[in-house]
Amino acid sequence: MKMKKLISVGVVAATLATTILAGCGNSDSSESEDGRKNLSVFIFANDHESEVYKDMIAKFEEDHKDTIANVDIQITTQEEYSKTLTGMMTAGDLPDVFYVGPESVEQFVENGYIADLQPILDEKGISTDGLVAQEALDSYRYDGEKTGSGESVYI
């Protein structure tokens, strides 16, 4: 059977939404003059995935135009991603939304770079149930805290 990669739009949108609500991520996140948030996103993707992400971000901006002024999305190759993210971390300039593998969650939580999203999801009634396999969600837990979610699912 041929494997297909499905981008979990709802998971990324929920992550963006919790970023807005939590004010997590980059401490230099800014507000526009009218008080709406500016968000930064850093991901790796190939060409066809890049277009999907750009379309998804544009829809997110449209759906949240009363609270979001701009989403600055930076897309790089998988080969460059880790080096660039490490540089951002060293400079204290992490984006609001970024990807780390499950093996890196502990390091990022312990260094204060990512926070528990579950209380925010619960407060706002945002559910990831049915969007991603439970095993994928659990791989982003640390000390029982939900620190993130995988961005894609393979079937």
CSV table of C-alpha atoms in Angstrom, one decimal:
chain,number,residue,atom,x,y,z
A,1,MET,CA,0.0,0.0,0.0
A,2,LYS,CA,1.3,3.4,-0.9
A,3,MET,CA,2.0,5.7,2.0
A,4,LYS,CA,0.6,9.3,1.9
A,5,LYS,CA,1.6,12.2,4.0
A,6,LEU,CA,-1.2,14.2,5.4
A,7,ILE,CA,-0.6,17.6,6.8
A,8,SER,CA,-2.6,18.1,10.0
A,9,VAL,CA,-4.0,21.5,9.4
A,10,GLY,CA,-6.1,21.5,12.5
A,11,VAL,CA,-3.1,20.6,14.7
A,12,VAL,CA,-0.9,23.4,13.3
A,13,ALA,CA,-3.9,25.8,13.6
A,14,ALA,CA,-4.5,24.8,17.2
A,15,THR,CA,-0.8,25.3,17.9
A,16,LEU,CA,-0.9,28.8,16.4
A,17,ALA,CA,-4.1,29.5,18.3
A,18,THR,CA,-2.5,28.5,21.6
A,19,THR,CA,0.5,30.6,20.8
A,20,ILE,CA,-1.7,33.6,20.5
A,21,LEU,CA,-3.5,32.8,23.8
A,22,ALA,CA,-0.4,31.9,25.8
A,23,GLY,CA,2.1,34.4,24.5
A,24,CYS,CA,4.6,31.5,24.5
A,25,GLY,CA,7.6,31.4,22.2
A,26,ASN,CA,9.7,34.3,21.3
A,27,SER,CA,9.8,36.9,24.1
A,28,ASP,CA,10.2,39.6,21.4
A,29,SER,CA,6.9,38.8,19.8
A,30,SER,CA,5.3,42.0,18.9
A,31,GLU,CA,2.0,43.6,18.6
A,32,SER,CA,0.9,45.9,15.8
A,33,GLU,CA,-0.1,49.4,16.5
A,34,ASP,CA,-3.8,48.3,16.9
A,35,GLY,CA,-2.9,45.6,19.5
A,36,ARG,CA,-3.1,42.6,17.2
A,37,LYS,CA,-0.3,40.0,17.5
A,38,ASN,CA,2.5,39.4,15.1
A,39,LEU,CA,3.6,35.7,15.1
A,40,SER,CA,6.7,34.0,13.8
A,41,VAL,CA,6.8,30.4,12.5
A,42,PHE,CA,9.9,28.5,11.5
A,43,ILE,CA,9.6,25.1,9.8
A,44,PHE,CA,11.3,22.9,7.3
A,45,ALA,CA,9.5,21.7,4.2
A,46,ASN,CA,10.1,20.7,0.6
A,47,ASP,CA,8.6,22.8,-2.2
A,48,HIS,CA,5.2,21.2,-2.4
A,49,GLU,CA,4.8,21.2,1.4
A,50,SER,CA,5.9,24.9,1.5
A,51,GLU,CA,2.9,25.9,-0.6
A,52,VAL,CA,0.5,24.0,1.6
A,53,TYR,CA,1.9,25.7,4.7
A,54,LYS,CA,1.8,29.1,3.1
A,55,ASP,CA,-1.9,28.6,2.1
A,56,MET,CA,-2.7,27.3,5.6
A,57,ILE,CA,-1.0,30.4,7.3
A,58,ALA,CA,-2.9,32.7,4.9
A,59,LYS,CA,-6.2,31.0,5.9
A,60,PHE,CA,-5.2,31.2,9.6
A,61,GLU,CA,-4.5,35.0,9.2
A,62,GLU,CA,-7.8,35.5,7.5
A,63,ASP,CA,-9.8,33.5,10.1
A,64,HIS,CA,-8.0,35.4,13.0
A,65,LYS,CA,-7.7,38.9,11.5
A,66,ASP,CA,-9.2,40.5,14.6
A,67,THR,CA,-6.3,39.2,16.8
A,68,ILE,CA,-3.5,38.5,14.3
A,69,ALA,CA,-1.8,41.3,12.3
A,70,ASN,CA,0.8,39.1,10.6
A,71,VAL,CA,2.3,35.6,10.6
A,72,ASP,CA,5.9,35.6,9.5
A,73,ILE,CA,6.7,32.1,8.2
A,74,GLN,CA,10.3,31.1,7.5
A,75,ILE,CA,10.7,27.9,5.6
A,76,THR,CA,14.1,26.1,5.2
A,77,THR,CA,15.3,22.7,4.2
A,78,GLN,CA,15.4,19.8,6.6
A,79,GLU,CA,19.2,19.8,6.2
A,80,GLU,CA,19.5,23.5,7.4
A,81,TYR,CA,16.7,23.4,10.0
A,82,SER,CA,18.6,22.2,13.1
A,83,LYS,CA,21.6,24.4,12.6
A,84,THR,CA,19.4,27.5,12.1
A,85,LEU,CA,17.1,26.6,15.1
A,86,THR,CA,20.2,26.2,17.3
A,87,GLY,CA,21.4,29.6,16.2
A,88,MET,CA,18.1,31.1,17.0
A,89,MET,CA,18.1,29.4,20.4
A,90,THR,CA,21.6,30.6,21.2
A,91,ALA,CA,20.7,34.2,20.2
A,92,GLY,CA,17.6,34.0,22.4
A,93,ASP,CA,15.4,34.6,19.3
A,94,LEU,CA,13.2,31.5,19.0
A,95,PRO,CA,10.1,31.9,16.8
A,96,ASP,CA,6.7,31.5,18.4
A,97,VAL,CA,6.0,28.2,16.6
A,98,PHE,CA,8.7,25.8,15.6
A,99,TYR,CA,9.3,22.1,15.3
A,100,VAL,CA,11.4,19.8,17.5
A,101,GLY,CA,11.4,16.1,17.4
A,102,PRO,CA,10.1,14.1,20.3
A,103,GLU,CA,13.7,13.3,21.3
A,104,SER,CA,14.3,17.0,21.9
A,105,VAL,CA,11.2,17.8,24.0
A,106,GLU,CA,12.9,17.2,27.4
A,107,GLN,CA,15.8,19.6,26.5
A,108,PHE,CA,13.5,22.3,25.3
A,109,VAL,CA,11.1,22.1,28.3
A,110,GLU,CA,14.0,22.1,30.8
A,111,ASN,CA,15.5,25.1,29.2
A,112,GLY,CA,12.2,27.0,29.2
A,113,TYR,CA,11.8,27.1,25.4
A,114,ILE,CA,8.5,25.3,25.3
A,115,ALA,CA,5.6,25.2,27.7
A,116,ASP,CA,2.7,23.0,28.6
A,117,LEU,CA,-0.1,23.6,26.1
A,118,GLN,CA,-2.8,21.5,27.7
A,119,PRO,CA,-4.2,24.0,30.1
A,120,ILE,CA,-4.6,26.5,27.3
A,121,LEU,CA,-6.2,24.0,25.0
A,122,ASP,CA,-8.6,23.0,27.9
A,123,GLU,CA,-9.4,26.6,28.8
A,124,LYS,CA,-10.3,27.5,25.2
A,125,GLY,CA,-12.0,24.2,24.4
A,126,ILE,CA,-9.5,23.3,21.7
A,127,SER,CA,-9.2,19.5,21.2
A,128,THR,CA,-6.7,17.5,19.2
A,129,ASP,CA,-8.8,14.4,19.5
A,130,GLY,CA,-9.1,12.6,16.2
A,131,LEU,CA,-6.6,14.9,14.5
A,132,VAL,CA,-3.5,12.9,15.4
A,133,ALA,CA,-2.9,9.4,16.8
A,134,GLN,CA,-2.6,9.2,20.6
A,135,GLU,CA,0.9,7.8,20.3
A,136,ALA,CA,2.0,10.9,18.3
A,137,LEU,CA,0.5,13.2,20.9
A,138,ASP,CA,2.1,11.2,23.8
A,139,SER,CA,5.5,11.5,22.2
A,140,TYR,CA,5.4,15.2,22.8
A,141,ARG,CA,4.6,14.9,26.5
A,142,TYR,CA,7.2,15.6,29.2
A,143,ASP,CA,6.5,15.0,32.9
A,144,GLY,CA,2.8,14.6,31.9
A,145,GLU,CA,2.7,18.0,30.2
A,146,LYS,CA,1.5,18.3,26.6
A,147,THR,CA,4.3,20.4,25.0
A,148,GLY,CA,3.4,20.1,21.4
A,149,SER,CA,2.1,17.8,18.7
A,150,GLY,CA,3.4,16.2,15.6
A,151,GLU,CA,2.7,18.2,12.4
A,152,SER,CA,2.0,15.3,10.1
A,153,VAL,CA,0.6,11.8,10.1
A,154,TYR,CA,1.5,8.9,7.8
A,155,ILE,CA,-1.2,6.5,6.6
